[in-house]
Every structure is written in structure tokens, then in C-alpha cells.
Amino acid sequence: MANTSAKDRPSIPHAVAVIGVLIASICFGLVPYFSRSLTEQGVAPYAVAFYRYIVAALLLLPVLIRHRHEWREITWGLSAGAVMGLGWIGYVTALEKLPASTVGVLYMTYPVFTLVIAWAVFADAPTRRALSAAGLIVVAAVIAGSPASVPVAHLPTLLISLAAPFGFGFGICVLVHRLSRIAPLARIASVSLGSALGLAPLILGAEVGELLPRDQSDWLLIVGIGLVTALVPQLIYTICSPVIGASQTAVVGSIELPTMFAVGFLAFDEAISLPQAWACALILSAIAITRSRRTRTVSTVLTRSPKR
């Protein structure tokens, strides 16, 4: 159960909170649709990543200014955001060439990176259950990235895509071990702003044609990736996750991966192979085994109340 006291929790019904987490997770799973649609319009992967974070960074900037006295924690958040934003370029790049289902499975390896980084950097030893789940995730990644699923020529792209779960894992570790004393919205704001700042040099040095979609109507995709897949679901998580607890959030939120599979199948006519289906099943099994706040998503961690 989250560490939020009863008086601090939103007075919303449990069932409504479950539905909220479900909807938020589906929104996260829609990232491949917006991402690939934008890159197909000629938008560079780093620009896609920038658009995903900049909306939340700008809208929540007043929150960050209000908490500016907590500059040490904010600095950690900015650093984590920069690593996450740069790592997300690998995810978007992979979606240009590989099936959304394969990229989704590899992205869901971030709990493994989380465990390793937490153990190596923050001396946070994993439990046996977490190690068992990590083993299942590694097997799933091997299946999804095997020659039976992906041509050998695309293996470098697969390796590049792992920058995203690495960055995400680092972000989770920082959120758990360094940002627990500041308010949830301040955590979202600092990480989002850090991601945007980390990507800013690439944006400033890019050609205009790499930053803008060819058709003006596709600006809706930019708005969508910032609101539908980032800010809105993050806020829903902030409200709903403490109500239902981290364990149930993990289980309900696992709909994110099947959503990625559905996007590939319905939006991009990608066939789902048997190895990909097995990999998906292993990932979902690992989530069910752990049901742990620290190995779920950054959004779950963001909902933790500050330590007193």
C-alpha cells in the first residue's frame, strides 16, 4: 500500500481509481502510435522525445518554482530526466524499423536495469522474488530479440533501444532514493524539465525540417504525445495509484504492454509472432510475481507521498 495517509488521499471510490490506472496505462501504451506516426512524417527521433516531455515541463514549471528551495532534490530530478530523455531517443529510433511489439517487450526490461542500478549505486539489494522476475524478463528479451523475431541486420537497433529502459531504470532509482521528500507534482515537473533540457541542444542544432511534421494537421500528434501519453496519464496515476496501492497498480498497469501489441497490430498491420506472444506472457508473469512499486513504472513511484 502506498505511504499516503488517509487524510491526504483523494476521496474517490476504489473502483474509479482502478479504472483510472487502467486508462492511464493504456495511454502509456499508445506511445508507439504517436511516435511512429511522427517519424513517418519526417520528425527526428530526438524531436519526438522532446515533444513528449516539453508539455508537462512547461505546464508544471510553476510547481517547480514554488519548490525551488528543495534545489538538491530538484537537481537530482533534472539529472534523471536528462538521462531518461536521451535514452528515449533509442526507443523512438527502434520504432522506426522494428515491430512495436518487439520494441515494447525490450522497453519493459527496465525493471532489470532498475534492480541493477539500485544495487550497484544505492546499495539497495533486490529480493529473491525480484531476481526471479528479472530472470523472466531477461528470457523474454532474448526471445523477442532472437533471429526468429528480428532480422540479424537490426540487432544494432535493438541494442540502441535498450538505452530507453536503462534511462527509465535510472529515473526510477533516483525517484525512489532521492526524490521521496518532495511533492509528487514537483517530481513530475523536475523529471520532465530535465528531459526537455537534456534534449534541447539537439533541438537547437537541428534543421527545421527535422523538427516539424510535413502536414499541419499532424501537429495534433505532437499535442497527443505530450498530453495523451505523458502529462494526463501521469496526473491520473498521481491521483489514483495511492488509492489502490502499488501492488494492484502494478497488475492493472500491466495492460500497457498488450496495448503496445494492439497498436502494432491495428495501426501498423504488424503480425504478432509466437515468440513475441511468449515474450509478452513472460513479462506479464514477471509483473504479477513482483507487484513491487520499485519495479513498476516511474509514474507509480511518483505517487508516493514525501517522507516526513
C-alpha positions as a printed NumPy array, in Angstrom:
array([[  0.   ,   0.   ,   0.   ],
       [  1.25 ,   3.496,  -0.771],
       [  2.594,   5.596,   2.073],
       [ -0.106,   8.218,   1.772],
       [ -2.138,   8.846,   4.908],
       [ -5.899,   8.555,   4.762],
       [ -6.466,  12.273,   5.159],
       [ -4.132,  13.016,   2.199],
       [ -5.762,  10.617,  -0.213],
       [ -8.282,  11.804,  -2.796],
       [-11.837,  10.937,  -1.795],
       [-12.577,   8.858,  -4.886],
       [-14.063,   5.338,  -4.945],
       [-11.696,   2.377,  -5.247],
       [-13.361,   1.188,  -8.46 ],
       [-12.925,   4.607, -10.053],
       [ -9.246,   4.591,  -9.095],
       [ -8.785,   1.162, -10.706],
       [-10.375,   2.432, -13.906],
       [ -8.139,   5.494, -13.749],
       [ -4.965,   3.409, -13.54 ],
       [ -6.253,   1.208, -16.368],
       [ -6.894,   4.211, -18.622],
       [ -3.547,   5.787, -17.752],
       [ -1.69 ,   2.582, -18.584],
       [ -3.471,   2.296, -21.913],
       [ -2.39 ,   5.871, -22.64 ],
       [  1.233,   4.941, -21.942],
       [  0.838,   2.008, -24.292],
       [ -0.236,   4.335, -27.11 ],
       [  3.26 ,   5.851, -27.35 ],
       [  4.225,   3.725, -30.418],
       [  1.279,   5.098, -32.396],
       [  2.193,   8.754, -31.878],
       [  5.924,   8.13 , -32.109],
       [  5.944,   6.205, -35.382],
       [  3.314,   8.456, -36.919],
       [  5.564,  11.459, -36.269],
       [  8.776,   9.833, -37.516],
       [  6.939,   8.776, -40.672],
       [  6.241,  12.487, -41.187],
       [  9.969,  13.195, -41.084],
       [ 10.245,  14.294, -37.448],
       [ 13.581,  13.264, -35.932],
       [ 13.503,  10.778, -33.007],
       [ 15.044,  13.288, -30.584],
       [ 12.376,  15.822, -31.529],
       [  9.651,  13.25 , -30.831],
       [ 11.197,  12.632, -27.413],
       [ 11.371,  16.377, -26.758],
       [  7.705,  16.893, -27.631],
       [  6.677,  14.162, -25.209],
       [  8.277,  15.909, -22.238],
       [  8.049,  19.612, -23.02 ],
       [  4.289,  19.919, -22.455],
       [  4.467,  18.654, -18.867],
       [  7.659,  20.652, -18.254],
       [  6.019,  23.937, -19.236],
       [  2.662,  23.373, -17.563],
       [  4.219,  22.235, -14.28 ],
       [  7.017,  24.814, -14.206],
       [  5.144,  26.962, -11.617],
       [  5.104,  23.938,  -9.284],
       [  8.872,  23.603,  -9.635],
       [  9.391,  27.31 ,  -8.939],
       [  7.278,  27.022,  -5.805],
       [  9.521,  24.202,  -4.562],
       [ 12.798,  25.85 ,  -5.613],
       [ 14.109,  25.783,  -2.027],
       [ 14.386,  21.991,  -2.413],
       [ 17.047,  22.52 ,  -5.041],
       [ 19.091,  19.422,  -4.173],
       [ 16.201,  17.085,  -4.913],
       [ 15.246,  19.098,  -7.975],
       [ 18.809,  18.789,  -9.292],
       [ 18.573,  15.011,  -8.966],
       [ 15.242,  15.109, -10.794],
       [ 16.692,  17.207, -13.601],
       [ 19.608,  14.789, -13.951],
       [ 17.337,  11.752, -14.02 ],
       [ 15.112,  13.439, -16.583],
       [ 18.064,  14.216, -18.852],
       [ 19.169,  10.575, -18.823],
       [ 15.618,   9.391, -19.467],
       [ 15.047,  11.857, -22.298],
       [ 18.261,  10.96 , -24.111],
       [ 17.598,   7.263, -23.593],
       [ 14.133,   7.612, -25.079],
       [ 15.728,   8.533, -28.416],
       [ 16.746,   4.875, -28.709],
       [ 13.145,   3.788, -28.174],
       [ 11.797,   6.096, -30.87 ],
       [ 14.601,   5.107, -33.262],
       [ 13.802,   1.425, -32.801],
       [ 10.107,   2.019, -33.501],
       [ 11.045,   3.354, -36.938],
       [ 12.397,  -0.043, -38.023],
       [ 11.093,  -2.728, -35.681],
       [  7.624,  -4.009, -34.713],
       [  6.007,  -2.155, -31.842],
       [  5.523,  -5.459, -30.013],
       [  9.254,  -6.263, -30.087],
       [ 10.262,  -2.769, -29.001],
       [  7.609,  -2.869, -26.293],
       [  8.987,  -6.092, -24.826],
       [ 12.523,  -4.691, -24.79 ],
       [ 11.292,  -1.465, -23.2  ],
       [  9.663,  -3.491, -20.435],
       [ 13.102,  -4.758, -19.401],
       [ 13.529,  -1.576, -17.36 ],
       [ 12.853,  -3.405, -14.052],
       [ 16.074,  -5.358, -14.65 ],
       [ 18.049,  -2.144, -15.12 ],
       [ 16.293,  -0.698, -12.073],
       [ 17.397,  -3.596,  -9.889],
       [ 20.996,  -3.489, -11.131],
       [ 21.361,   0.29 , -10.76 ],
       [ 19.685,   0.31 ,  -7.336],
       [ 22.008,  -2.465,  -6.174],
       [ 25.192,  -1.002,  -7.659],
       [ 24.657,   2.7  ,  -6.982],
       [ 22.318,   2.887,  -3.991],
       [ 23.206,  -0.399,  -2.198],
       [ 19.564,  -1.485,  -2.437],
       [ 19.793,  -5.278,  -2.673],
       [ 16.947,  -6.961,  -4.593],
       [ 14.711,  -9.622,  -3.093],
       [ 14.644, -13.206,  -4.348],
       [ 11.233, -12.576,  -5.869],
       [ 12.56 ,  -9.55 ,  -7.747],
       [ 15.535, -11.553,  -9.026],
       [ 13.187, -14.314, -10.228],
       [ 11.068, -11.755, -12.053],
       [ 14.18 , -10.19 , -13.567],
       [ 15.197, -13.606, -14.884],
       [ 11.835, -13.994, -16.62 ],
       [ 12.216, -10.544, -18.15 ],
       [ 15.686, -11.353, -19.475],
       [ 14.357, -14.562, -21.063],
       [ 11.522, -12.546, -22.634],
       [ 14.009, -10.03 , -24.059],
       [ 16.136, -12.818, -25.536],
       [ 13.067, -14.367, -27.158],
       [ 11.862, -11.013, -28.533],
       [ 15.308, -10.136, -29.902],
       [ 16.18 , -13.552, -31.314],
       [ 16.793, -14.046, -35.063],
       [ 13.415, -15.793, -35.192],
       [ 11.759, -12.486, -34.31 ],
       [ 14.13 ,  -9.828, -35.663],
       [ 16.499,  -9.904, -38.67 ],
       [ 20.175, -10.006, -37.697],
       [ 20.751,  -6.704, -39.516],
       [ 18.531,  -4.97 , -36.942],
       [ 20.39 ,  -6.209, -33.868],
       [ 22.305,  -2.893, -33.504],
       [ 18.95 ,  -1.105, -33.415],
       [ 17.803,  -3.478, -30.684],
       [ 20.877,  -2.669, -28.631],
       [ 20.32 ,   1.068, -29.101],
       [ 16.712,   0.668, -27.95 ],
       [ 17.967,  -0.605, -24.574],
       [ 19.08 ,   2.957, -23.799],
       [ 15.428,   3.718, -23.041],
       [ 14.869,   1.084, -20.326],
       [ 18.3  ,   1.916, -18.883],
       [ 17.341,   5.587, -18.602],
       [ 13.944,   4.662, -17.199],
       [ 15.542,   2.376, -14.625],
       [ 17.932,   5.128, -13.565],
       [ 14.987,   7.504, -13.26 ],
       [ 13.113,   5.093, -11.002],
       [ 16.155,   4.709,  -8.74 ],
       [ 16.543,   8.469,  -8.406],
       [ 12.843,   8.916,  -7.724],
       [ 12.879,   6.268,  -5.018],
       [ 16.161,   7.154,  -3.341],
       [ 16.5  ,  10.924,  -3.871],
       [ 13.11 ,  12.493,  -4.623],
       [ 10.846,  10.966,  -1.99 ],
       [ 10.933,  14.13 ,   0.145],
       [  9.332,  16.457,  -2.399],
       [  5.726,  16.623,  -3.573],
       [  4.599,  14.286,  -6.399],
       [  3.887,  17.104,  -8.87 ],
       [  7.322,  18.571,  -8.194],
       [  8.836,  15.185,  -9.044],
       [  6.962,  15.042, -12.338],
       [  7.953,  18.64 , -13.084],
       [ 11.665,  18.164, -12.364],
       [ 11.971,  14.959, -14.383],
       [ 10.012,  16.379, -17.325],
       [ 12.041,  19.595, -17.367],
       [ 15.288,  17.618, -17.115],
       [ 14.28 ,  15.527, -20.113],
       [ 13.47 ,  18.62 , -22.151],
       [ 16.733,  20.338, -21.169],
       [ 18.762,  17.225, -21.969],
       [ 17.289,  17.126, -25.459],
       [ 17.416,  20.91 , -26.013],
       [ 20.942,  21.006, -27.536],
       [ 19.868,  18.512, -30.202],
       [ 16.754,  20.58 , -30.898],
       [ 18.715,  23.837, -31.183],
       [ 21.209,  22.287, -33.606],
       [ 18.631,  20.62 , -35.842],
       [ 17.245,  21.653, -39.201],
       [ 13.674,  22.931, -39.188],
       [ 12.596,  20.043, -41.406],
       [ 13.644,  17.57 , -38.721],
       [ 11.501,  19.23 , -36.079],
       [  8.177,  19.801, -37.806],
       [  5.759,  17.317, -39.395],
       [  5.136,  17.732, -43.121],
       [  1.379,  18.22 , -42.75 ],
       [ -0.017,  20.879, -40.433],
       [ -2.788,  18.507, -39.371],
       [ -0.137,  16.274, -37.8  ],
       [  0.526,  18.884, -35.126],
       [ -2.265,  17.052, -33.318],
       [  0.158,  14.142, -32.986],
       [  2.605,  16.423, -31.162],
       [ -0.131,  17.589, -28.809],
       [ -1.213,  13.982, -28.376],
       [  2.195,  12.602, -27.477],
       [  2.645,  15.338, -24.86 ],
       [ -0.82 ,  15.162, -23.328],
       [ -2.231,  11.695, -24.057],
       [  0.929,   9.66 , -23.382],
       [  2.642,  11.807, -20.744],
       [  1.042,  14.599, -18.739],
       [ -2.55 ,  13.336, -18.465],
       [ -1.751,   9.713, -17.546],
       [  0.935,  10.876, -15.1  ],
       [ -1.596,  13.059, -13.314],
       [ -4.143,  10.225, -13.272],
       [ -1.523,   7.968, -11.704],
       [ -0.738,  10.63 ,  -9.119],
       [ -4.383,  10.67 ,  -8.046],
       [ -5.344,   7.01 ,  -8.404],
       [ -2.308,   4.877,  -7.529],
       [ -2.23 ,   5.77 ,  -3.808],
       [ -5.898,   4.796,  -3.546],
       [ -5.477,   1.234,  -4.836],
       [ -1.887,   0.621,  -3.7  ],
       [  1.288,  -0.254,  -5.554],
       [  0.562,  -3.983,  -5.918],
       [ -2.783,  -3.55 ,  -7.627],
       [ -1.391,  -0.664,  -9.654],
       [  1.307,  -2.989, -10.999],
       [ -1.167,  -5.67 , -12.017],
       [ -3.738,  -3.316, -13.553],
       [ -0.989,  -1.248, -15.185],
       [  0.436,  -4.27 , -16.983],
       [ -2.192,  -3.613, -19.68 ],
       [  0.431,  -1.206, -21.069],
       [  2.328,  -3.973, -22.885],
       [ -0.691,  -5.637, -24.565],
       [ -1.727,  -2.137, -25.635],
       [  1.6  ,  -1.782, -27.471],
       [  0.93 ,  -5.104, -29.181],
       [ -2.558,  -3.93 , -30.175],
       [ -1.185,  -0.666, -31.58 ],
       [  1.262,  -2.558, -33.776],
       [ -1.438,  -4.938, -34.982],
       [ -4.276,  -2.457, -35.545],
       [ -2.431,   0.719, -36.568],
       [  0.558,  -0.679, -38.451],
       [ -0.663,  -4.122, -39.637],
       [  2.083,  -5.914, -37.714],
       [  1.606,  -9.62 , -37.235],
       [  2.189, -10.916, -33.719],
       [  4.505, -13.923, -33.884],
       [  4.511, -16.801, -31.426],
       [  7.874, -15.741, -29.904],
       [  6.527, -12.219, -29.338],
       [  3.397, -13.63 , -27.681],
       [  5.554, -15.818, -25.409],
       [  7.727, -12.823, -24.54 ],
       [  4.644, -10.786, -23.653],
       [  3.361, -13.591, -21.419],
       [  6.701, -13.803, -19.602],
       [  6.761, -10.042, -18.981],
       [  3.227, -10.101, -17.566],
       [  4.167, -13.072, -15.375],
       [  7.165, -11.171, -14.041],
       [  4.973,  -8.179, -13.168],
       [  2.498, -10.439, -11.374],
       [  5.329, -12.068,  -9.405],
       [  6.876,  -8.86 ,  -8.124],
       [  3.929,  -6.474,  -7.844],
       [  6.525,  -4.081,  -6.499],
       [  6.491,  -0.28 ,  -6.518],
       [ 10.181,  -0.185,  -7.349],
       [  9.942,  -2.313, -10.447],
       [  6.761,  -0.979, -11.99 ],
       [  6.859,   2.474, -13.541],
       [  8.152,   5.911, -12.801],
       [  4.551,   7.043, -12.592],
       [  3.855,   4.631,  -9.734],
       [  6.862,   5.924,  -7.832],
       [  5.765,   9.492,  -8.465],
       [  2.619,   8.892,  -6.462],
       [  4.49 ,   8.142,  -3.272],
       [  3.96 ,  10.801,  -0.645],
       [  7.019,  12.614,   0.72 ],
       [  8.743,  11.066,   3.722],
       [  8.093,  13.035,   6.881]])
